[in-house]
């Protein structure tokens, strides 16, 4: 019996109500590199993982996309300066046995759906 191994995530998909507004927000406010737009689909690069936004008016999926960042405080400050309204300050959500801390900060996209920053902070 052969076991196949899944590789890293290649693409995430998220439905949006207005592709033009979403494209502008993800590109200009979050600063994600825009790859291309084709019809009602817009594609962005998230450090090697492709994000596909698809215009599906009336659709509302409650998924959360977590963006890994090296310095959550700096990313929080930069995005706040660009107009992102965070639901709260970055905060620790878990401490691993080796002392590594998992930190997150939650915010919403231009359609009010959840997104998050996440970062691991090493002890010391």
CSV table of N, CA and C in Angstrom, one decimal, residues 3-111:
chain,number,residue,atom,x,y,z
A,3,UNK,N,1.5,5.3,0.5
A,3,UNK,CA,0.9,6.4,1.3
A,3,UNK,C,1.4,7.7,0.6
A,4,UNK,N,0.4,8.5,0.2
A,4,UNK,CA,0.8,9.8,-0.4
A,4,UNK,C,0.8,10.8,0.7
A,5,UNK,N,1.7,11.7,0.6
A,5,UNK,CA,1.8,12.8,1.6
A,5,UNK,C,1.4,14.1,1.1
A,6,UNK,N,0.5,14.8,1.8
A,6,UNK,CA,0.1,16.1,1.3
A,6,UNK,C,1.2,17.1,1.5
A,7,UNK,N,1.3,18.0,0.6
A,7,UNK,CA,2.3,19.0,0.7
A,7,UNK,C,1.8,20.3,1.3
A,8,UNK,N,2.5,21.4,1.3
A,8,UNK,CA,2.0,22.6,1.9
A,8,UNK,C,0.8,23.1,1.1
A,9,UNK,N,0.1,24.0,1.8
A,9,UNK,CA,-1.1,24.6,1.2
A,9,UNK,C,-0.7,25.4,0.0
A,10,UNK,N,-1.3,25.2,-1.2
A,10,UNK,CA,-1.0,26.0,-2.4
A,10,UNK,C,-1.9,27.2,-2.6
A,11,UNK,N,-3.1,27.1,-2.2
A,11,UNK,CA,-4.1,28.2,-2.4
A,11,UNK,C,-5.2,28.1,-1.4
A,12,UNK,N,-5.6,29.3,-1.0
A,12,UNK,CA,-6.8,29.4,-0.1
A,12,UNK,C,-7.8,30.2,-0.9
A,13,UNK,N,-9.1,29.9,-0.7
A,13,UNK,CA,-10.2,30.6,-1.4
A,13,UNK,C,-11.1,31.3,-0.4
A,14,UNK,N,-11.6,32.5,-0.8
A,14,UNK,CA,-12.5,33.2,0.0
A,14,UNK,C,-13.5,33.9,-0.9
A,15,UNK,N,-14.8,33.8,-0.6
A,15,UNK,CA,-15.8,34.5,-1.4
A,15,UNK,C,-15.9,35.9,-0.9
A,16,UNK,N,-16.2,36.8,-1.8
A,16,UNK,CA,-16.4,38.2,-1.5
A,16,UNK,C,-17.7,38.7,-2.3
A,17,UNK,N,-18.3,39.8,-1.8
A,17,UNK,CA,-19.5,40.3,-2.5
A,17,UNK,C,-19.1,41.2,-3.7
A,18,UNK,N,-18.0,41.9,-3.5
A,18,UNK,CA,-17.6,42.9,-4.6
A,18,UNK,C,-16.1,42.7,-4.9
A,19,UNK,N,-15.8,42.1,-6.0
A,19,UNK,CA,-14.4,41.8,-6.4
A,19,UNK,C,-13.6,43.1,-6.5
A,20,UNK,N,-14.0,44.1,-7.0
A,20,UNK,CA,-13.2,45.3,-7.2
A,20,UNK,C,-12.9,46.0,-5.8
A,21,UNK,N,-13.9,46.0,-5.0
A,21,UNK,CA,-13.6,46.6,-3.6
A,21,UNK,C,-12.7,45.7,-2.8
A,22,UNK,N,-12.9,44.4,-2.9
A,22,UNK,CA,-12.0,43.4,-2.2
A,22,UNK,C,-10.6,43.5,-2.7
A,23,UNK,N,-10.5,43.5,-4.1
A,23,UNK,CA,-9.1,43.6,-4.7
A,23,UNK,C,-8.4,44.8,-4.1
A,24,UNK,N,-9.0,46.0,-4.1
A,24,UNK,CA,-8.4,47.2,-3.7
A,24,UNK,C,-8.0,47.1,-2.2
A,25,UNK,N,-8.9,46.5,-1.4
A,25,UNK,CA,-8.6,46.5,0.1
A,25,UNK,C,-7.5,45.5,0.4
A,26,UNK,N,-7.5,44.3,-0.2
A,26,UNK,CA,-6.4,43.4,0.1
A,26,UNK,C,-5.1,43.9,-0.5
A,27,UNK,N,-5.1,44.6,-1.6
A,27,UNK,CA,-3.9,45.1,-2.2
A,27,UNK,C,-3.4,46.4,-1.5
A,28,UNK,N,-4.3,47.3,-1.3
A,28,UNK,CA,-3.9,48.7,-0.9
A,28,UNK,C,-3.8,48.8,0.7
A,29,UNK,N,-4.8,48.2,1.4
A,29,UNK,CA,-4.8,48.3,2.8
A,29,UNK,C,-3.9,47.2,3.5
A,30,UNK,N,-4.1,45.9,3.1
A,30,UNK,CA,-3.2,44.9,3.7
A,30,UNK,C,-1.8,44.9,3.0
A,31,UNK,N,-1.7,45.3,1.8
A,31,UNK,CA,-0.4,45.3,1.1
A,31,UNK,C,0.0,44.0,0.5
A,32,UNK,N,-1.0,43.1,0.3
A,32,UNK,CA,-0.6,41.8,-0.3
A,32,UNK,C,-0.3,42.0,-1.8
A,33,UNK,N,0.8,41.4,-2.3
A,33,UNK,CA,1.1,41.5,-3.7
A,33,UNK,C,0.0,40.9,-4.6
A,34,UNK,N,-0.6,41.7,-5.5
A,34,UNK,CA,-1.6,41.3,-6.4
A,34,UNK,C,-1.0,40.6,-7.6
A,35,UNK,N,-1.4,39.3,-7.8
A,35,UNK,CA,-0.9,38.5,-8.9
A,35,UNK,C,-1.6,38.8,-10.2
A,36,UNK,N,-2.9,38.7,-10.2
A,36,UNK,CA,-3.8,39.0,-11.4
A,36,UNK,C,-5.2,38.9,-11.0
A,37,UNK,N,-6.0,39.5,-11.9
A,37,UNK,CA,-7.5,39.4,-11.7
A,37,UNK,C,-8.0,38.9,-13.1
A,38,UNK,N,-8.9,37.9,-13.0
A,38,UNK,CA,-9.5,37.3,-14.2
A,38,UNK,C,-11.0,37.2,-13.9
A,39,UNK,N,-11.8,38.0,-14.6
A,39,UNK,CA,-13.2,38.1,-14.4
A,39,UNK,C,-13.6,38.4,-13.0
A,40,UNK,N,-14.3,37.5,-12.3
A,40,UNK,CA,-14.7,37.7,-10.9
A,40,UNK,C,-13.8,37.1,-9.9
A,41,UNK,N,-12.5,36.8,-10.3
A,41,UNK,CA,-11.5,36.2,-9.4
A,41,UNK,C,-10.3,37.1,-9.3
A,42,UNK,N,-9.8,37.3,-8.1
A,42,UNK,CA,-8.6,38.1,-7.9
A,42,UNK,C,-7.6,37.2,-7.1
A,43,UNK,N,-6.3,37.2,-7.5
A,43,UNK,CA,-5.3,36.3,-6.9
A,43,UNK,C,-4.2,37.2,-6.3
A,44,UNK,N,-3.8,36.8,-5.1
A,44,UNK,CA,-2.7,37.4,-4.3
A,44,UNK,C,-1.7,36.4,-3.8
A,45,UNK,N,-0.5,36.9,-3.6
A,45,UNK,CA,0.6,36.1,-3.1
A,45,UNK,C,0.7,36.3,-1.6
A,46,UNK,N,0.6,35.3,-0.8
A,46,UNK,CA,0.8,35.3,0.6
A,46,UNK,C,2.1,34.5,0.9
A,47,UNK,N,3.2,35.1,0.5
A,47,UNK,CA,4.5,34.4,0.8
A,47,UNK,C,4.5,33.0,0.3
A,48,UNK,N,4.1,32.8,-0.9
A,48,UNK,CA,4.1,31.5,-1.6
A,48,UNK,C,2.8,30.7,-1.6
A,49,UNK,N,1.9,31.1,-0.8
A,49,UNK,CA,0.5,30.6,-0.8
A,49,UNK,C,-0.4,31.5,-1.5
A,50,UNK,N,-1.1,31.0,-2.5
A,50,UNK,CA,-1.9,31.9,-3.3
A,50,UNK,C,-3.3,32.0,-2.7
A,51,UNK,N,-3.8,33.3,-2.6
A,51,UNK,CA,-5.1,33.5,-2.1
A,51,UNK,C,-6.0,33.9,-3.3
A,52,UNK,N,-7.1,33.2,-3.4
A,52,UNK,CA,-8.1,33.5,-4.5
A,52,UNK,C,-9.3,34.1,-3.9
A,53,UNK,N,-9.7,35.3,-4.3
A,53,UNK,CA,-10.9,35.9,-3.9
A,53,UNK,C,-11.9,35.7,-5.1
A,54,UNK,N,-13.1,35.3,-4.8
A,54,UNK,CA,-14.1,35.0,-5.8
A,54,UNK,C,-15.4,35.7,-5.5
A,55,UNK,N,-15.9,36.5,-6.5
A,55,UNK,CA,-17.1,37.2,-6.2
A,55,UNK,C,-18.3,36.3,-6.2
A,56,UNK,N,-18.9,36.2,-5.1
A,56,UNK,CA,-20.1,35.4,-4.9
A,56,UNK,C,-21.1,36.1,-4.0
A,57,UNK,N,-21.8,37.1,-4.6
A,57,UNK,CA,-22.7,37.9,-3.8
A,57,UNK,C,-23.7,37.0,-3.0
A,58,UNK,N,-23.9,37.4,-1.8
A,58,UNK,CA,-24.8,36.7,-0.9
A,58,UNK,C,-24.1,35.6,-0.1
A,59,UNK,N,-22.9,35.2,-0.5
A,59,UNK,CA,-22.2,34.1,0.2
A,59,UNK,C,-21.6,34.7,1.4
A,60,UNK,N,-21.6,34.0,2.5
A,60,UNK,CA,-20.9,34.4,3.7
A,60,UNK,C,-20.4,33.2,4.4
A,61,UNK,N,-19.1,33.0,4.2
A,61,UNK,CA,-18.4,31.9,4.8
A,61,UNK,C,-17.7,32.4,6.0
A,62,UNK,N,-17.8,31.8,7.2
A,62,UNK,CA,-17.1,32.3,8.3
A,62,UNK,C,-15.8,31.5,8.5
A,63,UNK,N,-14.8,31.7,7.6
A,63,UNK,CA,-13.5,31.1,7.8
A,63,UNK,C,-12.6,32.3,8.2
A,64,UNK,N,-11.5,31.9,8.8
A,64,UNK,CA,-10.5,32.8,9.2
A,64,UNK,C,-9.2,32.5,8.5
A,65,UNK,N,-8.6,33.5,7.9
A,65,UNK,CA,-7.2,33.4,7.4
A,65,UNK,C,-6.2,34.0,8.4
A,66,UNK,N,-5.3,33.1,8.8
A,66,UNK,CA,-4.3,33.6,9.7
A,66,UNK,C,-3.0,33.9,9.0
A,67,UNK,N,-2.5,35.1,9.1
A,67,UNK,CA,-1.2,35.5,8.5
A,67,UNK,C,-0.1,35.4,9.5
A,68,UNK,N,0.9,34.6,9.2
A,68,UNK,CA,2.0,34.4,10.1
A,68,UNK,C,3.0,35.6,9.8
A,69,UNK,N,3.4,36.3,10.9
A,69,UNK,CA,4.3,37.5,10.8
A,69,UNK,C,5.4,37.3,11.8
A,70,UNK,N,6.6,37.8,11.5
A,70,UNK,CA,7.7,37.6,12.4
A,70,UNK,C,7.6,38.5,13.7
A,71,UNK,N,7.0,39.7,13.6
A,71,UNK,CA,6.9,40.6,14.7
A,71,UNK,C,5.5,41.1,14.8
A,72,UNK,N,4.7,40.5,15.6
A,72,UNK,CA,3.2,40.9,15.6
A,72,UNK,C,3.0,42.3,16.1
A,73,UNK,N,3.8,42.8,17.0
A,73,UNK,CA,3.6,44.2,17.4
A,73,UNK,C,3.8,45.2,16.3
A,74,UNK,N,4.9,45.0,15.5
A,74,UNK,CA,5.2,45.9,14.4
A,74,UNK,C,4.2,45.7,13.3
A,75,UNK,N,3.7,44.5,13.0
A,75,UNK,CA,2.7,44.3,12.0
A,75,UNK,C,1.4,45.0,12.4
A,76,UNK,N,1.0,44.8,13.7
A,76,UNK,CA,-0.2,45.4,14.2
A,76,UNK,C,-0.1,46.9,14.1
A,77,UNK,N,1.0,47.5,14.4
A,77,UNK,CA,1.2,49.0,14.3
A,77,UNK,C,1.1,49.5,12.9
A,78,UNK,N,1.8,48.8,12.0
A,78,UNK,CA,1.8,49.2,10.6
A,78,UNK,C,0.4,49.1,10.0
A,79,UNK,N,-0.3,48.0,10.2
A,79,UNK,CA,-1.7,47.8,9.6
A,79,UNK,C,-2.7,48.8,10.3
A,80,UNK,N,-2.5,49.0,11.6
A,80,UNK,CA,-3.4,50.0,12.2
A,80,UNK,C,-3.2,51.4,11.6
A,81,UNK,N,-2.0,51.8,11.3
A,81,UNK,CA,-1.7,53.0,10.6
A,81,UNK,C,-2.3,53.1,9.2
A,82,UNK,N,-2.5,52.0,8.6
A,82,UNK,CA,-3.1,51.9,7.2
A,82,UNK,C,-4.7,51.9,7.3
A,83,UNK,N,-5.2,51.9,8.5
A,83,UNK,CA,-6.6,51.9,8.7
A,83,UNK,C,-7.3,50.6,9.1
A,84,UNK,N,-6.5,49.6,9.4
A,84,UNK,CA,-7.1,48.3,9.8
A,84,UNK,C,-7.6,48.5,11.3
A,85,UNK,N,-8.9,48.2,11.5
A,85,UNK,CA,-9.4,48.2,12.9
A,85,UNK,C,-9.3,46.9,13.5
A,86,UNK,N,-8.4,46.7,14.5
A,86,UNK,CA,-8.2,45.5,15.2
A,86,UNK,C,-9.3,45.3,16.3
A,87,UNK,N,-9.7,44.1,16.6
A,87,UNK,CA,-10.7,43.8,17.6
A,87,UNK,C,-10.0,43.9,19.0
A,88,UNK,N,-8.7,44.0,19.0
A,88,UNK,CA,-8.0,44.1,20.3
A,88,UNK,C,-6.5,44.1,20.0
A,89,UNK,N,-5.7,44.3,21.0
A,89,UNK,CA,-4.3,44.3,20.9
A,89,UNK,C,-3.8,42.9,20.7
A,90,UNK,N,-2.6,42.7,20.1
A,90,UNK,CA,-2.0,41.4,20.1
A,90,UNK,C,-1.9,40.8,21.5
A,91,UNK,N,-2.2,39.5,21.6
A,91,UNK,CA,-2.2,38.8,22.9
A,91,UNK,C,-1.7,37.4,22.8
A,92,UNK,N,-1.1,36.9,23.8
A,92,UNK,CA,-0.7,35.5,23.9
A,92,UNK,C,-1.9,34.6,24.0
A,93,UNK,N,-1.9,33.6,23.2
A,93,UNK,CA,-3.0,32.6,23.4
A,93,UNK,C,-2.6,31.3,23.9
A,94,UNK,N,-1.3,31.0,23.8
A,94,UNK,CA,-0.8,29.7,24.3
A,94,UNK,C,0.7,29.8,24.6
A,95,UNK,N,1.2,29.1,25.6
A,95,UNK,CA,2.6,28.9,25.8
A,95,UNK,C,2.9,27.4,25.7
A,96,UNK,N,3.8,27.0,24.8
A,96,UNK,CA,4.2,25.7,24.7
A,96,UNK,C,5.1,25.2,25.8
A,97,UNK,N,5.3,23.9,25.9
A,97,UNK,CA,6.2,23.4,27.0
A,97,UNK,C,7.6,23.9,26.9
A,98,UNK,N,8.1,24.3,25.8
A,98,UNK,CA,9.5,24.8,25.7
A,98,UNK,C,9.5,26.3,25.9
A,99,UNK,N,8.4,26.9,26.2
A,99,UNK,CA,8.3,28.4,26.5
A,99,UNK,C,7.9,29.2,25.3
A,100,UNK,N,7.9,28.7,24.1
A,100,UNK,CA,7.5,29.4,22.9
A,100,UNK,C,6.1,29.9,23.1
A,101,UNK,N,5.8,31.1,22.8
A,101,UNK,CA,4.5,31.7,22.9
A,101,UNK,C,3.8,31.9,21.6
A,102,UNK,N,2.6,31.6,21.5
A,102,UNK,CA,1.8,31.8,20.3
A,102,UNK,C,1.0,33.1,20.6
A,103,UNK,N,1.1,34.1,19.7
A,103,UNK,CA,0.4,35.4,19.8
A,103,UNK,C,-0.5,35.6,18.6
A,104,UNK,N,-1.6,36.2,18.9
A,104,UNK,CA,-2.6,36.5,17.8
A,104,UNK,C,-3.2,37.9,18.0
A,105,UNK,N,-3.6,38.5,16.9
A,105,UNK,CA,-4.4,39.7,16.9
A,105,UNK,C,-5.4,39.6,15.8
A,106,UNK,N,-6.7,39.9,16.1
A,106,UNK,CA,-7.8,39.7,15.1
A,106,UNK,C,-8.3,41.0,14.6
A,107,UNK,N,-8.7,41.0,13.3
A,107,UNK,CA,-9.3,42.1,12.7
A,107,UNK,C,-10.3,41.6,11.6
A,108,UNK,N,-10.9,42.5,10.9
A,108,UNK,CA,-11.9,42.1,9.9
A,108,UNK,C,-11.5,42.7,8.5
A,109,UNK,N,-11.9,42.0,7.5
A,109,UNK,CA,-11.7,42.5,6.1
A,109,UNK,C,-12.7,43.6,5.8
A,110,UNK,N,-12.7,44.1,4.6
A,110,UNK,CA,-13.6,45.2,4.2
A,110,UNK,C,-15.1,44.8,4.2
A,111,UNK,N,-15.4,43.5,4.3
A,111,UNK,CA,-16.7,43.0,4.4
A,111,UNK,C,-17.1,42.5,5.8
